[in-house]
Amino acid sequence: MILIPCPNCGPRNSSEFTYEGENKERPNAATVTKAQWRNYLYLKNNPLGWTTETWYHSSGCKKFLVAERHTMTNEIRSTKALGQQGGAS
Amino acid sequence: MSGAQGSSRGAQRLGEVVDRNRTITFTFNGKKYKGLEGDTIISALTANGVKIVSRSWKYHRRRGVMSGNYHDPNCHFQVNDEPNVRGAHRRLEEGMVVSTQNVSPSLKFDIGAVNQKLSRFLTAGFYYKTFIKPERLWPTYEKVLQRFAGGGKVAATGHHVPADKRYAHPDVLVAGGGPSGMSAALSAADAGSNVLLVEEEYELGGFLRWGTADELAVAQSLREKVAAHPKITTLTNAVVAGRYDQNWVSVIERGLPVVMESLIKVRTATLVAAPGLIERPYVFEGNDLPGVMLSTAVLRLVNLYAVKPGERAVVFTGNDSGIAAAEALRGIGVDVVQVVDARHGGGLVRATSSRGVLSGVELSDGSKVLCDLLVVAAGWTAPTTLLNLSGNHPVFDEAGARFVPGPDLDDTVFATGGLVGDGTIDEILAHGAAVGRQASERATNGSVTTVAPAFSPDPHLPLFFGTTKGIVDFSEDVSSKDLLTAAHEGYNSVELLKRYTTATMGPAQGKLETINTVAVLASANGESIEETGTTVWRPPYVPITLGALAGRSYEPVRYSPMQAWHESHGGINIVAGQWMRPEHYGDAAKEVSTVRSGVGIIDVTPLGKFELKGTDVTKLLNLVYVNKWSKLEVGAVRYGVMCGEDGVIFDDGVTGHLSEDRYFMSTTSSGAAGVYAHLESWLQTGFPEWDVTITNVTSAYASINIAGPQSRELLSKLVSDVDLSNEAFPYMNLRTGTIAGVPGCHMWRIGFTGELSFEIHVPAGFGAYVWETLMEHGADFGITPFGLEAQRIMRLEKGHFIVGQDTDGVTQGFSAGIDWLIKLDKDDFIGKPELQWQHDSGAGFRLVGIHPNDPKQVPTEASQIVIDGIIQGRITSSRFSPTLNRSICLGLVVPALAVAGTVVPIRLPNGTIIQGTVMEHHASYDHEGAKLRG
Ligand SMILES: [Zn+2]
């Protein structure tokens, strides 16, 4: 079980988190084609190497965080909290 | 040979662990025996002259002690109601009832031994080749095979106690409490680290325990230092079963009171692997006869338990362990008739038997020697499991004839002891100490400065197999002949060979047989062992009980504040999501008719409830719901449906506008956590600039739905500060006021049942009080409490769908009959593109009301609608409606069938087909909603 350094809570077991998947840009809903939208929904790059992904600290602070993780070694080289609510950044 | 109790116990040994003053009585296969305190089951049986202790798994060959440790494949017993007890490890207890597994009807005469005669038909891949066709016979094959396969019996009663798990967070975990492990633990602890030292045996010391007087003294001194060290925690009779990412390590503790084993989840900064070495069997004809033992088995039996394993011994050895065993045997009075030393050209051809046990050996010089004990010391296997699990690739040391750690060891994992090399005691301790210091350095400041002294295996002859064929895998009864046959058939890579022959896949998990398997395959392929490679060692290191893995369940159960009232008033519980709630109070149909004619109350506390506050709440609502929210006035509530980005419905509920920037959202009971995460996800990752704060108030409020034509009359008895009249408080509105003296209660005019109803949310602490007050004041109206089942019937009469019941993981918005709700003219919302495409294509099932033509037939939910062999729909909900006195359903059907008046064939689970008619409306009761609005 890997450890994920939560920016709010410190290193915690990955079982406390929900994996949200690779970060992908949501296409513009007004102009998107079916192929582009389904690529956004279902196709992952799943690289061998560094990937940027979102985790949700569901059994902890309930914050979403972005991690850079190496998919082979599971090394996490950075995590950052996502935007705070209420307009602060 | 057998029977004479205690006849094989010799004179006192220096390192013996038995207490001669304490006799223990036990039975083996129904016969009474005596042993001593400190004995293992096997040492006690050997002391009683018992040589045949089991039958092998496939051929049911007679088997005796072989490796004499936990891993001994021949020493698995049923003990009382516990199966698969390792008899060479488990200590004897007073009154133990020990029996052989895998024999029928008795150890002496075993029907399964017929397999032995059939062995040429039971060759490699036998099961794959034989029990394949016809498929319908699989259940029969399974029964036959189960009777012949080994394994004990799990008692239907007893031992059903959850094995609690626990956690540990040491700086350094040392796996193995031999000299190198103890030395590593001491130096790491001296350097300031908290150390967890885990030893598989009952006592620290490793191989020193059955060694010379000097070795025993070293062991004792180390044990004392470890015990006295405040920074070392020692676990004996415990084993490191696996190592996972970032040194997440599983440790199994055994021999606890009540439970057999329990799991410790350890997160350690560094791990030191010091498992020592495992003695390897040698492959030759007769190598599995009772009486053929490894040198370490003999050393344990003689030096720890003062037991004579035979009377006349031949020793075949390639190292000093065989010499030590010969010395120990002589010391206890066994006649060692010949020591055959491979280092001086000696060779072993085969062992011969008489009446199923060893009677002599044939040597390579042609001589035959009579004996009842053959000691084999052919070399060592390095149990590299923990290294494999750390991503390391051990390399074969040709000169030492065993694997050693590869250069790619994780920098938080260290190895010492026999895993790395051989040496004098001083050299072993020095290496262990250096590695312990390294582990401490890495754990504390990250960088390692200590240099470990050079340490490598001594040269050893490559003794794997002789000139005759014999058993390679004792657990699975796989012989070298089987392996050669399989290699011949093309299964000539080690991973293929393993799966085809099941070699290395038994309880010993390769610890005794992997290297010999590889060696035999290498010879068949004309390759070196390095070229052939080894199988990957996977967790667990030793088999562990499922109970230890399962542990205690930590599924929380939630109760509403009114649950105690329900239980004391006949409420029958049902688990709904995480909640325990009443399904009914005795008669759901009567509850329905009372609500429809008078009034009833239901506890709906499990509904998800969120307070949303901020200036941008409507933006969020417009994003996550398929309908529009900008014009929802203060005091009004609205129904909404949420879809995912795939257009699939994932929750529904009602949200009300409390005051300018405050909203109150309700969700389904089981969807609450998912909706919360969904909302937070969009707020945190998509629109952090929005001013919205979400507070989960699910448990802050107790929720009650008051339903029925008399609900207004009832509520008005308890409310004075809110005008409940239809004009002042119409349908789909909310008011906040005081109920029965409790201020701050939300009242909503909504209802799932189709009747005039008020859903009230009262501060949770007053829930039970308000509930009881309602019951009290409702007595005049003949009030009834009603449960989930009555609500389900009424909502089905009213045609309301339940997300997850009438929809599934592919049901998109337009399939649920909410076309009126989905506003494709909104700029954007979650799932809009998919819903637009579904709207344009008309694809997907449609939810419809269905009435079975026979009003008494209630088709089972999930009954399929099959036409021309193709599934065209299914029943998603069905009940007998007490209001309509007929069966009613909701179902998903293909669009072509979703036309009122269409008759559809419904296939019941028993194959019967009944007819149903598609209705114009989902609702079978008051589809215009006149009652709701009254
Ligand atoms: Zn956190």
mmCIF file of N, CA, C and O in Angstrom, chain B residues 517-576:
data_model
loop_
_atom_site.group_PDB
_atom_site.id
_atom_site.type_symbol
_atom_site.label_atom_id
_atom_site.label_comp_id
_atom_site.label_asym_id
_atom_site.label_seq_id
_atom_site.Cartn_x
_atom_site.Cartn_y
_atom_site.Cartn_z
ATOM 1 N N THR B 517 13.504 -27.890 -8.758
ATOM 2 C CA THR B 517 12.662 -27.828 -9.951
ATOM 3 C C THR B 517 13.408 -27.138 -11.085
ATOM 4 O O THR B 517 13.452 -27.624 -12.218
ATOM 5 N N VAL B 518 14.013 -26.009 -10.745
ATOM 6 C CA VAL B 518 14.760 -25.257 -11.753
ATOM 7 C C VAL B 518 15.945 -26.075 -12.256
ATOM 8 O O VAL B 518 16.228 -26.123 -13.455
ATOM 9 N N ALA B 519 16.612 -26.770 -11.325
ATOM 10 C CA ALA B 519 17.790 -27.556 -11.706
ATOM 11 C C ALA B 519 17.413 -28.686 -12.659
ATOM 12 O O ALA B 519 18.113 -28.945 -13.649
ATOM 13 N N VAL B 520 16.289 -29.351 -12.377
ATOM 14 C CA VAL B 520 15.853 -30.447 -13.258
ATOM 15 C C VAL B 520 15.487 -29.897 -14.631
ATOM 16 O O VAL B 520 15.872 -30.453 -15.665
ATOM 17 N N LEU B 521 14.776 -28.777 -14.646
ATOM 18 C CA LEU B 521 14.386 -28.176 -15.922
ATOM 19 C C LEU B 521 15.625 -27.721 -16.695
ATOM 20 O O LEU B 521 15.715 -27.921 -17.913
ATOM 21 N N ALA B 522 16.571 -27.127 -15.968
ATOM 22 C CA ALA B 522 17.795 -26.659 -16.618
ATOM 23 C C ALA B 522 18.508 -27.830 -17.295
ATOM 24 O O ALA B 522 18.974 -27.718 -18.434
ATOM 25 N N SER B 523 18.531 -28.963 -16.604
ATOM 26 C CA SER B 523 19.208 -30.119 -17.196
ATOM 27 C C SER B 523 18.445 -30.610 -18.429
ATOM 28 O O SER B 523 19.046 -31.002 -19.426
ATOM 29 N N ALA B 524 17.103 -30.566 -18.379
ATOM 30 C CA ALA B 524 16.310 -30.988 -19.531
ATOM 31 C C ALA B 524 16.529 -30.053 -20.712
ATOM 32 O O ALA B 524 16.538 -30.479 -21.866
ATOM 33 N N ASN B 525 16.686 -28.783 -20.413
ATOM 34 C CA ASN B 525 16.856 -27.784 -21.467
ATOM 35 C C ASN B 525 18.320 -27.636 -21.892
ATOM 36 O O ASN B 525 18.610 -26.903 -22.829
ATOM 37 N N GLY B 526 19.225 -28.299 -21.166
ATOM 38 C CA GLY B 526 20.646 -28.139 -21.446
ATOM 39 C C GLY B 526 21.132 -26.723 -21.161
ATOM 40 O O GLY B 526 21.958 -26.182 -21.889
ATOM 41 N N GLU B 527 20.542 -26.116 -20.109
ATOM 42 C CA GLU B 527 20.913 -24.747 -19.758
ATOM 43 C C GLU B 527 21.519 -24.719 -18.361
ATOM 44 O O GLU B 527 21.454 -25.706 -17.634
ATOM 45 N N SER B 528 21.998 -23.536 -17.988
ATOM 46 C CA SER B 528 22.424 -23.351 -16.599
ATOM 47 C C SER B 528 21.214 -22.905 -15.780
ATOM 48 O O SER B 528 20.189 -22.494 -16.331
ATOM 49 N N ILE B 529 21.352 -22.975 -14.467
ATOM 50 C CA ILE B 529 20.272 -22.526 -13.581
ATOM 51 C C ILE B 529 20.020 -21.037 -13.774
ATOM 52 O O ILE B 529 18.881 -20.580 -13.819
ATOM 53 N N GLU B 530 21.089 -20.284 -13.940
ATOM 54 C CA GLU B 530 20.966 -18.842 -14.178
ATOM 55 C C GLU B 530 20.138 -18.574 -15.431
ATOM 56 O O GLU B 530 19.236 -17.728 -15.434
ATOM 57 N N GLU B 531 20.414 -19.339 -16.497
ATOM 58 C CA GLU B 531 19.686 -19.141 -17.760
ATOM 59 C C GLU B 531 18.207 -19.518 -17.621
ATOM 60 O O GLU B 531 17.330 -18.861 -18.152
ATOM 61 N N THR B 532 17.957 -20.601 -16.898
ATOM 62 C CA THR B 532 16.573 -21.057 -16.744
ATOM 63 C C THR B 532 15.776 -20.075 -15.891
ATOM 64 O O THR B 532 14.610 -19.822 -16.150
ATOM 65 N N GLY B 533 16.446 -19.510 -14.899
ATOM 66 C CA GLY B 533 15.783 -18.531 -14.037
ATOM 67 C C GLY B 533 14.866 -19.221 -13.044
ATOM 68 O O GLY B 533 14.576 -20.413 -13.154
ATOM 69 N N THR B 534 14.399 -18.450 -12.087
ATOM 70 C CA THR B 534 13.581 -19.049 -11.041
ATOM 71 C C THR B 534 12.175 -18.473 -11.101
ATOM 72 O O THR B 534 11.929 -17.479 -11.765
ATOM 73 N N THR B 535 11.262 -19.137 -10.420
ATOM 74 C CA THR B 535 9.906 -18.592 -10.356
ATOM 75 C C THR B 535 9.910 -17.397 -9.413
ATOM 76 O O THR B 535 10.787 -17.262 -8.572
ATOM 77 N N VAL B 536 8.932 -16.550 -9.577
ATOM 78 C CA VAL B 536 8.836 -15.371 -8.722
ATOM 79 C C VAL B 536 8.170 -15.763 -7.405
ATOM 80 O O VAL B 536 7.137 -16.415 -7.391
ATOM 81 N N TRP B 537 8.799 -15.399 -6.295
ATOM 82 C CA TRP B 537 8.218 -15.696 -4.984
ATOM 83 C C TRP B 537 7.194 -14.629 -4.679
ATOM 84 O O TRP B 537 7.484 -13.445 -4.753
ATOM 85 N N ARG B 538 6.033 -15.070 -4.348
ATOM 86 C CA ARG B 538 4.952 -14.108 -4.090
ATOM 87 C C ARG B 538 4.511 -14.234 -2.640
ATOM 88 O O ARG B 538 4.744 -15.243 -1.998
ATOM 89 N N PRO B 539 3.842 -13.207 -2.142
ATOM 90 C CA PRO B 539 3.317 -13.323 -0.786
ATOM 91 C C PRO B 539 2.127 -14.273 -0.764
ATOM 92 O O PRO B 539 1.485 -14.434 -1.796
ATOM 93 N N PRO B 540 1.793 -14.886 0.350
ATOM 94 C CA PRO B 540 2.507 -14.779 1.613
ATOM 95 C C PRO B 540 3.691 -15.748 1.684
ATOM 96 O O PRO B 540 3.712 -16.748 0.982
ATOM 97 N N TYR B 541 4.648 -15.413 2.539
ATOM 98 C CA TYR B 541 5.843 -16.247 2.704
ATOM 99 C C TYR B 541 5.469 -17.639 3.183
ATOM 100 O O TYR B 541 6.047 -18.631 2.748
ATOM 101 N N VAL B 542 4.516 -17.725 4.079
ATOM 102 C CA VAL B 542 3.952 -19.028 4.492
ATOM 103 C C VAL B 542 2.432 -18.915 4.383
ATOM 104 O O VAL B 542 1.884 -17.820 4.464
ATOM 105 N N PRO B 543 1.759 -20.050 4.186
ATOM 106 C CA PRO B 543 0.292 -19.983 4.136
ATOM 107 C C PRO B 543 -0.264 -19.403 5.438
ATOM 108 O O PRO B 543 0.246 -19.682 6.516
ATOM 109 N N ILE B 544 -1.269 -18.567 5.311
ATOM 110 C CA ILE B 544 -1.872 -17.987 6.513
ATOM 111 C C ILE B 544 -3.377 -18.224 6.482
ATOM 112 O O ILE B 544 -3.960 -18.409 5.424
ATOM 113 N N THR B 545 -3.976 -18.233 7.648
ATOM 114 C CA THR B 545 -5.412 -18.529 7.714
ATOM 115 C C THR B 545 -6.218 -17.346 7.184
ATOM 116 O O THR B 545 -5.824 -16.192 7.324
ATOM 117 N N LEU B 546 -7.348 -17.674 6.573
ATOM 118 C CA LEU B 546 -8.203 -16.619 6.030
ATOM 119 C C LEU B 546 -8.736 -15.733 7.150
ATOM 120 O O LEU B 546 -8.956 -14.542 6.967
ATOM 121 N N GLY B 547 -8.920 -16.344 8.327
ATOM 122 C CA GLY B 547 -9.432 -15.572 9.460
ATOM 123 C C GLY B 547 -8.515 -14.411 9.814
ATOM 124 O O GLY B 547 -8.981 -13.317 10.137
ATOM 125 N N ALA B 548 -7.192 -14.652 9.718
ATOM 126 C CA ALA B 548 -6.252 -13.588 10.045
ATOM 127 C C ALA B 548 -6.363 -12.451 9.035
ATOM 128 O O ALA B 548 -6.249 -11.282 9.393
ATOM 129 N N LEU B 549 -6.595 -12.803 7.783
ATOM 130 C CA LEU B 549 -6.714 -11.775 6.760
ATOM 131 C C LEU B 549 -8.039 -11.035 6.879
ATOM 132 O O LEU B 549 -8.117 -9.834 6.676
ATOM 133 N N ALA B 550 -9.096 -11.798 7.200
ATOM 134 C CA ALA B 550 -10.421 -11.190 7.253
ATOM 135 C C ALA B 550 -10.529 -10.227 8.420
ATOM 136 O O ALA B 550 -10.958 -9.091 8.275
ATOM 137 N N GLY B 551 -10.099 -10.674 9.572
ATOM 138 C CA GLY B 551 -10.178 -9.815 10.746
ATOM 139 C C GLY B 551 -11.604 -9.453 11.086
ATOM 140 O O GLY B 551 -12.550 -10.146 10.718
ATOM 141 N N ARG B 552 -11.762 -8.380 11.796
ATOM 142 C CA ARG B 552 -13.077 -7.912 12.199
ATOM 143 C C ARG B 552 -13.614 -6.960 11.130
ATOM 144 O O ARG B 552 -12.869 -6.230 10.520
ATOM 145 N N SER B 553 -14.902 -7.012 10.909
ATOM 146 C CA SER B 553 -15.499 -6.115 9.926
ATOM 147 C C SER B 553 -15.701 -4.738 10.541
ATOM 148 O O SER B 553 -16.178 -4.606 11.659
ATOM 149 N N TYR B 554 -15.297 -3.729 9.798
ATOM 150 C CA TYR B 554 -15.461 -2.370 10.307
ATOM 151 C C TYR B 554 -16.526 -1.601 9.535
ATOM 152 O O TYR B 554 -16.435 -0.412 9.362
ATOM 153 N N GLU B 555 -17.542 -2.322 9.028
ATOM 154 C CA GLU B 555 -18.662 -1.657 8.376
ATOM 155 C C GLU B 555 -19.511 -0.986 9.452
ATOM 156 O O GLU B 555 -20.089 -1.662 10.301
ATOM 157 N N PRO B 556 -19.602 0.322 9.415
ATOM 158 C CA PRO B 556 -20.427 0.963 10.440
ATOM 159 C C PRO B 556 -21.909 0.771 10.131
ATOM 160 O O PRO B 556 -22.308 0.635 8.983
ATOM 161 N N VAL B 557 -22.723 0.743 11.156
ATOM 162 C CA VAL B 557 -24.172 0.694 11.000
ATOM 163 C C VAL B 557 -24.710 1.976 11.610
ATOM 164 O O VAL B 557 -24.287 2.390 12.687
ATOM 165 N N ARG B 558 -25.632 2.613 10.903
ATOM 166 C CA ARG B 558 -26.154 3.894 11.401
ATOM 167 C C ARG B 558 -27.602 3.719 11.849
ATOM 168 O O ARG B 558 -28.351 2.945 11.273
ATOM 169 N N TYR B 559 -27.951 4.464 12.884
ATOM 170 C CA TYR B 559 -29.302 4.403 13.450
ATOM 171 C C TYR B 559 -29.864 5.820 13.529
ATOM 172 O O TYR B 559 -29.140 6.753 13.846
ATOM 173 N N SER B 560 -31.135 5.942 13.283
ATOM 174 C CA SER B 560 -31.774 7.239 13.467
ATOM 175 C C SER B 560 -32.110 7.386 14.955
ATOM 176 O O SER B 560 -32.141 6.398 15.689
ATOM 177 N N PRO B 561 -32.383 8.617 15.413
ATOM 178 C CA PRO B 561 -32.719 8.798 16.834
ATOM 179 C C PRO B 561 -34.014 8.075 17.220
ATOM 180 O O PRO B 561 -34.287 7.897 18.402
ATOM 181 N N MET B 562 -34.811 7.660 16.222
ATOM 182 C CA MET B 562 -36.092 7.016 16.524
ATOM 183 C C MET B 562 -35.996 5.485 16.499
ATOM 184 O O MET B 562 -37.003 4.793 16.672
ATOM 185 N N GLN B 563 -34.778 4.960 16.251
ATOM 186 C CA GLN B 563 -34.659 3.516 16.059
ATOM 187 C C GLN B 563 -35.124 2.726 17.286
ATOM 188 O O GLN B 563 -35.769 1.682 17.159
ATOM 189 N N ALA B 564 -34.810 3.238 18.481
ATOM 190 C CA ALA B 564 -35.211 2.516 19.696
ATOM 191 C C ALA B 564 -36.737 2.414 19.765
ATOM 192 O O ALA B 564 -37.286 1.366 20.140
ATOM 193 N N TRP B 565 -37.427 3.512 19.370
ATOM 194 C CA TRP B 565 -38.896 3.480 19.364
ATOM 195 C C TRP B 565 -39.386 2.398 18.390
ATOM 196 O O TRP B 565 -40.257 1.600 18.725
ATOM 197 N N HIS B 566 -38.794 2.382 17.185
ATOM 198 C CA HIS B 566 -39.222 1.399 16.177
ATOM 199 C C HIS B 566 -39.099 -0.018 16.733
ATOM 200 O O HIS B 566 -39.989 -0.843 16.582
ATOM 201 N N GLU B 567 -37.953 -0.270 17.354
ATOM 202 C CA GLU B 567 -37.699 -1.637 17.812
ATOM 203 C C GLU B 567 -38.630 -2.028 18.950
ATOM 204 O O GLU B 567 -38.980 -3.197 19.089
ATOM 205 N N SER B 568 -39.040 -1.046 19.753
ATOM 206 C CA SER B 568 -39.937 -1.409 20.858
ATOM 207 C C SER B 568 -41.400 -1.362 20.416
ATOM 208 O O SER B 568 -42.290 -1.604 21.214
ATOM 209 N N HIS B 569 -41.664 -1.019 19.142
ATOM 210 C CA HIS B 569 -43.043 -0.999 18.642
ATOM 211 C C HIS B 569 -43.226 -1.932 17.459
ATOM 212 O O HIS B 569 -43.999 -1.640 16.539
ATOM 213 N N GLY B 570 -42.473 -3.028 17.469
ATOM 214 C CA GLY B 570 -42.705 -4.076 16.467
ATOM 215 C C GLY B 570 -42.037 -3.849 15.130
ATOM 216 O O GLY B 570 -42.309 -4.574 14.177
ATOM 217 N N GLY B 571 -41.181 -2.844 15.042
ATOM 218 C CA GLY B 571 -40.490 -2.604 13.777
ATOM 219 C C GLY B 571 -39.551 -3.760 13.442
ATOM 220 O O GLY B 571 -38.784 -4.198 14.292
ATOM 221 N N ILE B 572 -39.669 -4.260 12.223
ATOM 222 C CA ILE B 572 -38.781 -5.337 11.768
ATOM 223 C C ILE B 572 -37.676 -4.680 10.941
ATOM 224 O O ILE B 572 -37.952 -4.006 9.952
ATOM 225 N N ASN B 573 -36.439 -4.879 11.359
ATOM 226 C CA ASN B 573 -35.328 -4.151 10.760
ATOM 227 C C ASN B 573 -34.921 -4.679 9.398
ATOM 228 O O ASN B 573 -35.012 -5.867 9.120
ATOM 229 N N ILE B 574 -34.423 -3.763 8.597
ATOM 230 C CA ILE B 574 -33.780 -4.130 7.344
ATOM 231 C C ILE B 574 -32.561 -3.228 7.238
ATOM 232 O O ILE B 574 -32.584 -2.083 7.701
ATOM 233 N N VAL B 575 -31.484 -3.750 6.667
ATOM 234 C CA VAL B 575 -30.301 -2.923 6.464
ATOM 235 C C VAL B 575 -30.447 -2.261 5.105
ATOM 236 O O VAL B 575 -30.610 -2.933 4.090
ATOM 237 N N ALA B 576 -30.444 -0.947 5.082
ATOM 238 C CA ALA B 576 -30.580 -0.200 3.836
ATOM 239 C C ALA B 576 -29.379 0.711 3.723
ATOM 240 O O ALA B 576 -29.267 1.689 4.452
#
